[in-house]
CSV table of N, CA and C in Angstrom, one decimal:
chain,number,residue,atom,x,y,z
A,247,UNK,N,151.4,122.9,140.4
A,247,UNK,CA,151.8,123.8,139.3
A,247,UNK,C,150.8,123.9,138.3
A,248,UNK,N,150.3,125.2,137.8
A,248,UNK,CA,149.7,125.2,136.9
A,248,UNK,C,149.6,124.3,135.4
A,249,UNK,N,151.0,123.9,135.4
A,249,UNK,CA,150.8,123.2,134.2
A,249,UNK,C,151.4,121.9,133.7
A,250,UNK,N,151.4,121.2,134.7
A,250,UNK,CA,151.7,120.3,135.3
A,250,UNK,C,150.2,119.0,134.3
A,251,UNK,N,149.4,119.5,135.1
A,251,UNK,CA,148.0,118.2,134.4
A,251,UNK,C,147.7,118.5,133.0
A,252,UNK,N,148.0,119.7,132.1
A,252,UNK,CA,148.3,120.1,130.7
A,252,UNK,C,149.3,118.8,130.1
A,253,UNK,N,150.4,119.4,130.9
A,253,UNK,CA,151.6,118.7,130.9
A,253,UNK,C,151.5,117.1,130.4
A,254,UNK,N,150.6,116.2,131.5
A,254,UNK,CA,150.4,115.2,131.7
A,254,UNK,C,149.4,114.6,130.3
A,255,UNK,N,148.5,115.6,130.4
A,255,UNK,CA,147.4,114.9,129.1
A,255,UNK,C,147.5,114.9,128.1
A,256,UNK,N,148.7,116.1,127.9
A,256,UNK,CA,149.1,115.9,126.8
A,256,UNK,C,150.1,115.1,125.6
A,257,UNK,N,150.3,114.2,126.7
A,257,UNK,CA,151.4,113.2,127.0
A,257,UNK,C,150.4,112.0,126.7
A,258,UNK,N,149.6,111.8,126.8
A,258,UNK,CA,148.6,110.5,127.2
A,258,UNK,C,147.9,110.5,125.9
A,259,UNK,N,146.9,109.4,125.6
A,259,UNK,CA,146.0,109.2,124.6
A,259,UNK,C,145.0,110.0,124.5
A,260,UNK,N,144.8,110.6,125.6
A,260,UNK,CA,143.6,111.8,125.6
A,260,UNK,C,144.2,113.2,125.3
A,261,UNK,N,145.3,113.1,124.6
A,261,UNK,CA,146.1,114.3,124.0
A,261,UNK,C,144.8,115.1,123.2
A,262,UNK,N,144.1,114.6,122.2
A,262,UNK,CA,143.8,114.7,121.5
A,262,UNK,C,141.8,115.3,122.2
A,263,UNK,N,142.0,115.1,123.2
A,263,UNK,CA,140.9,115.5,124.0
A,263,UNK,C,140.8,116.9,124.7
A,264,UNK,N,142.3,117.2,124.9
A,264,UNK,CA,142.8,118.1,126.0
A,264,UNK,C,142.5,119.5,125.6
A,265,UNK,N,141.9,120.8,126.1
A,265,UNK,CA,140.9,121.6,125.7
A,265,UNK,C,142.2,122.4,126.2
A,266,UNK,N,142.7,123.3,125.9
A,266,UNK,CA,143.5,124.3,125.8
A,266,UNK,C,143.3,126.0,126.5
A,267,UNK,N,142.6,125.5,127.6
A,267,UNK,CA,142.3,126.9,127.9
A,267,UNK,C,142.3,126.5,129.7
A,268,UNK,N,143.3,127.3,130.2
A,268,UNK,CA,143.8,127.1,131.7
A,268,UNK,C,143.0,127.6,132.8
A,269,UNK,N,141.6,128.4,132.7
A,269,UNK,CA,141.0,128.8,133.4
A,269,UNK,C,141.8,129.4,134.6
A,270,UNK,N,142.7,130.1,134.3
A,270,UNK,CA,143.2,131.1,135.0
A,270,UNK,C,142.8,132.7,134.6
A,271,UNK,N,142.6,133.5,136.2
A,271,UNK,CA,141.8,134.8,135.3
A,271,UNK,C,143.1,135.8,135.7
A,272,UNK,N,143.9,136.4,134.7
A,272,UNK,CA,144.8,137.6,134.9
A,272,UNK,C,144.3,138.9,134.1
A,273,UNK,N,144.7,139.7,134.9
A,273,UNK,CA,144.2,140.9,134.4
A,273,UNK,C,145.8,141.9,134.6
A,274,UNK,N,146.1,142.9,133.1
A,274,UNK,CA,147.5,143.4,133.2
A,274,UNK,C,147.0,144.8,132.9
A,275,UNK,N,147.8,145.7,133.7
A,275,UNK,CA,147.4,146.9,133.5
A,275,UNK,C,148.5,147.8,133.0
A,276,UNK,N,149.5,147.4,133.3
A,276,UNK,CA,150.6,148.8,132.4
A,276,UNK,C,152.0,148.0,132.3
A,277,UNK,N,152.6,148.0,131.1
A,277,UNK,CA,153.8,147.5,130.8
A,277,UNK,C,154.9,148.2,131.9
A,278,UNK,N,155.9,147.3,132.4
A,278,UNK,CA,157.1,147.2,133.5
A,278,UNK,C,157.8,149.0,133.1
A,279,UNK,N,158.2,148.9,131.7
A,279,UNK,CA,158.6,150.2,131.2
A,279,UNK,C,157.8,151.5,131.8
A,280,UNK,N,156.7,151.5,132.0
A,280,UNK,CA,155.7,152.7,132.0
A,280,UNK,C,156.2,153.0,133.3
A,281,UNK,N,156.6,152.1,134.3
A,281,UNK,CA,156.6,152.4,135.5
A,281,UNK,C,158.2,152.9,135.8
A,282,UNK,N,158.3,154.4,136.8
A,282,UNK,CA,159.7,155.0,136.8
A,282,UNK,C,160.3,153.9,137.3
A,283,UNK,N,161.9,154.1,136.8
A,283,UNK,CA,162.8,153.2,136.7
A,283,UNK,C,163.3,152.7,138.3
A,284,UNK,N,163.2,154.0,139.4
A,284,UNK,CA,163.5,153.7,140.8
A,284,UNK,C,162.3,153.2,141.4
A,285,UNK,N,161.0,152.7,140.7
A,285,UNK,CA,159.9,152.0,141.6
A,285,UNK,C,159.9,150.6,140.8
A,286,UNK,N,160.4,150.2,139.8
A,286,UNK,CA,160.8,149.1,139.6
A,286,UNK,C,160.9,148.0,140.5
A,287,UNK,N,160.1,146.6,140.4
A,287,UNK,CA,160.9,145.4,141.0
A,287,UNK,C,162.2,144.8,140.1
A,288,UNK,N,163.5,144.7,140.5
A,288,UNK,CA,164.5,144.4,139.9
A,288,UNK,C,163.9,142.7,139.5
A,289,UNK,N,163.6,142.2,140.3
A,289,UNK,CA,163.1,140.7,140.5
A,289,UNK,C,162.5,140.3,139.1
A,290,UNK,N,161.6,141.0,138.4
A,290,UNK,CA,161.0,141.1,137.4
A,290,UNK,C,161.5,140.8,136.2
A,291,UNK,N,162.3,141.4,135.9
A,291,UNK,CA,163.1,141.6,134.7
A,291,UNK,C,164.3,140.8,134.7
A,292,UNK,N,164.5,140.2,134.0
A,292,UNK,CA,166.1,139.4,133.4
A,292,UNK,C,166.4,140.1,132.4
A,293,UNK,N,166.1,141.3,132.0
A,293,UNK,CA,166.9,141.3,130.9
A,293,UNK,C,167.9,142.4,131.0
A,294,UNK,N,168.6,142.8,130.2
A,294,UNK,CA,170.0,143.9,130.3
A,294,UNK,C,169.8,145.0,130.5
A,295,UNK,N,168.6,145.7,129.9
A,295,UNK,CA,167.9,147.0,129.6
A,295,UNK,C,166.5,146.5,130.0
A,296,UNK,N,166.5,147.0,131.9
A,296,UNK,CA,165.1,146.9,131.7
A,296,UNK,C,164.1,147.5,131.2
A,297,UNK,N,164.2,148.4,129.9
A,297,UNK,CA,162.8,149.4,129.8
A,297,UNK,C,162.4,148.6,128.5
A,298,UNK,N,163.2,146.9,128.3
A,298,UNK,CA,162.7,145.7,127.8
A,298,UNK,C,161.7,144.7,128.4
A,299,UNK,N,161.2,145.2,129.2
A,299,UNK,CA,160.6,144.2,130.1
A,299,UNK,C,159.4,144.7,129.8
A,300,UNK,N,158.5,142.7,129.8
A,300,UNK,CA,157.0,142.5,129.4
A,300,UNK,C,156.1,143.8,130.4
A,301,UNK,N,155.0,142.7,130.8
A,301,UNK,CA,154.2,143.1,131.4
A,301,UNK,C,153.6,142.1,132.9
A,302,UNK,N,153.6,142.0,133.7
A,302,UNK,CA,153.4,141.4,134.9
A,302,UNK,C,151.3,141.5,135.2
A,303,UNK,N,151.1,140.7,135.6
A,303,UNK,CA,149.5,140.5,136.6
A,303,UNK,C,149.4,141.5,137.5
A,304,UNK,N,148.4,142.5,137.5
A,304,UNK,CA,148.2,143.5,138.4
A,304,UNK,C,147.8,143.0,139.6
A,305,UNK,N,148.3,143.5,141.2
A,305,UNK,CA,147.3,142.6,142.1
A,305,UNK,C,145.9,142.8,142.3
A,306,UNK,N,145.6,141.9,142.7
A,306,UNK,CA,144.1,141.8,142.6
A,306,UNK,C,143.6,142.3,143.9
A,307,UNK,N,142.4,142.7,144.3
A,307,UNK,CA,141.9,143.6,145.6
A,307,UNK,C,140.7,143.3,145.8
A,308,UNK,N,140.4,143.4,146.6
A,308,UNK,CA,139.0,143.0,147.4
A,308,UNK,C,138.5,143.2,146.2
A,309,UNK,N,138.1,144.6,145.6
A,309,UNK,CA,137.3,145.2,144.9
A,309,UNK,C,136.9,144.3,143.8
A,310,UNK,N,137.7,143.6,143.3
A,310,UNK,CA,138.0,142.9,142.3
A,310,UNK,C,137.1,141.5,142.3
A,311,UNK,N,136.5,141.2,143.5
A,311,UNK,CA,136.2,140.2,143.7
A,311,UNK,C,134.9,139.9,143.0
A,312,UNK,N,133.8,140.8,142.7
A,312,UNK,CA,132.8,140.3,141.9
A,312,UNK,C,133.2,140.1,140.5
A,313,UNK,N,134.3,140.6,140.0
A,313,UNK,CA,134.6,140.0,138.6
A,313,UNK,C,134.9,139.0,138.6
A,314,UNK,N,135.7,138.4,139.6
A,314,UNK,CA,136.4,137.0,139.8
A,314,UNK,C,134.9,136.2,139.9
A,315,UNK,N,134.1,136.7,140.5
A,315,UNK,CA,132.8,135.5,140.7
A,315,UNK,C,132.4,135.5,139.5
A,316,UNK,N,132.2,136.5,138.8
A,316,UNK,CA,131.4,136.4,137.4
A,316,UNK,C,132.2,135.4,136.5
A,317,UNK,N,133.3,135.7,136.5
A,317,UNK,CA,134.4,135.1,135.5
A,317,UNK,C,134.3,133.2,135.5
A,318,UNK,N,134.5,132.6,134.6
A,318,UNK,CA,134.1,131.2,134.6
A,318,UNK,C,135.9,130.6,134.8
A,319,UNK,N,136.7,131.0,135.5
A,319,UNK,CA,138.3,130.9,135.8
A,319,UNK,C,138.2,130.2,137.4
A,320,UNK,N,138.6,129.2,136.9
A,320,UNK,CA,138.7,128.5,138.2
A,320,UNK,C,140.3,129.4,139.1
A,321,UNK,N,140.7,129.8,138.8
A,321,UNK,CA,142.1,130.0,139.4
A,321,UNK,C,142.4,131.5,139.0
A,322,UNK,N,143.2,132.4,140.0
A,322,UNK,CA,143.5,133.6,139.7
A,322,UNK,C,144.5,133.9,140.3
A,323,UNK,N,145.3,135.0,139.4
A,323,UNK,CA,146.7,135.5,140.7
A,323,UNK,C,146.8,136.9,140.1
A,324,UNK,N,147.6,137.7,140.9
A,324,UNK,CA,148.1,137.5,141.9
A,324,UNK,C,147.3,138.4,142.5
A,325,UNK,N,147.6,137.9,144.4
A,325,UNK,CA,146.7,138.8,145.0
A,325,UNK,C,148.0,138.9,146.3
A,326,UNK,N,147.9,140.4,146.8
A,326,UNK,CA,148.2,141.1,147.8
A,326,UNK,C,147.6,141.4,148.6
A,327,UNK,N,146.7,141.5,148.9
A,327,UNK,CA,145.3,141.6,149.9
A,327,UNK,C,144.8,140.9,150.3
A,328,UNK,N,145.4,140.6,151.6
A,328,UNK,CA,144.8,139.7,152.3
A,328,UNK,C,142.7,139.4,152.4
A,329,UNK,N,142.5,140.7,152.4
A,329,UNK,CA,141.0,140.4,152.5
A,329,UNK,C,140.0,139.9,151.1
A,330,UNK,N,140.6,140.2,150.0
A,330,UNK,CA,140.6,139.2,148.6
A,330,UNK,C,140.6,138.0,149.2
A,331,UNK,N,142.1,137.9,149.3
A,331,UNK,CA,141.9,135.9,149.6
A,331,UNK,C,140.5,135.7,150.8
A,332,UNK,N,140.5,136.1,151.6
A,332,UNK,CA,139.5,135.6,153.0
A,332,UNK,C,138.2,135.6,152.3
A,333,UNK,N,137.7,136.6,151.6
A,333,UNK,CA,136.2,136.6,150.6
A,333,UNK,C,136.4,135.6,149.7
A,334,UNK,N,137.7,135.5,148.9
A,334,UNK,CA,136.9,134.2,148.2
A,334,UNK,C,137.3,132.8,148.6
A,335,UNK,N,137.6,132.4,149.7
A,335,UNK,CA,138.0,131.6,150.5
A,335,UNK,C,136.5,131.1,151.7
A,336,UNK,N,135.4,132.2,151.4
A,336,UNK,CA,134.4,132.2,151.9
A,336,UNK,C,133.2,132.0,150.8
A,337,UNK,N,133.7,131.9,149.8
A,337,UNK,CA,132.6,131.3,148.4
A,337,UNK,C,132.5,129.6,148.4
C-alpha cells in the first residue's frame, strides 16, 4: 500500500526525518462533472449529486512513457495499456 511505510515512520523516532513527498507520478485531466452524465463510472463517485465529484488519474499510455522516465517518481498509476506496463517493465 502506498502509505503504509509513511504510515510506519511516522510512528517511529525517525518521524522527524520522514520527507513528505510519495514519489508517485499522477497526471489529471478533466474533472468527473465535465464528463456526460451517461459515460460516467458510477464506481467513482460516493456522493448524492454526482456532478459533485473530484477528479480521478487519467490513464496513462504507452505515449506517456518518456515523461514517466524523465520524471524522478518512483511509482505511477493508473495505467490501462497493457503496452505502457511491458515498456516500463523493460527499464
Amino acid at each position: 500500500d502506498e502509505t503504509f511505510f509513511g504510515t510506519v515512520l511516522r510512528n517511529t523516532e525517525f518521524c522527524t526525518k520522514h520527507v513528505n513527498r510519495n514519489y508517485m507520478y499522477l497526471e489529471f485531466d478533466r474533472w468527473e462533472s465535465d464528463i456526460p452524465a451517461e459515460q460516467r463510472d458510477a464506481r467513482k463517485c460516493m456522493m448524492k449529486d454526482s456532478n459533485h465529484c473530484g477528479r480521478s488519474p487519467m490513464s496513462l499510455k504507452l505515449h506517456d512513457a518518456p515523461i514517466l522516465e524523465m520524471s524522478d517518481d518512483l511509482f505511477a498509476r493508473k495505467f490501462t495499456d497493457d503496452s505502457a506496463k511491458d515498456e516500463i517493465d523493460r527499464w
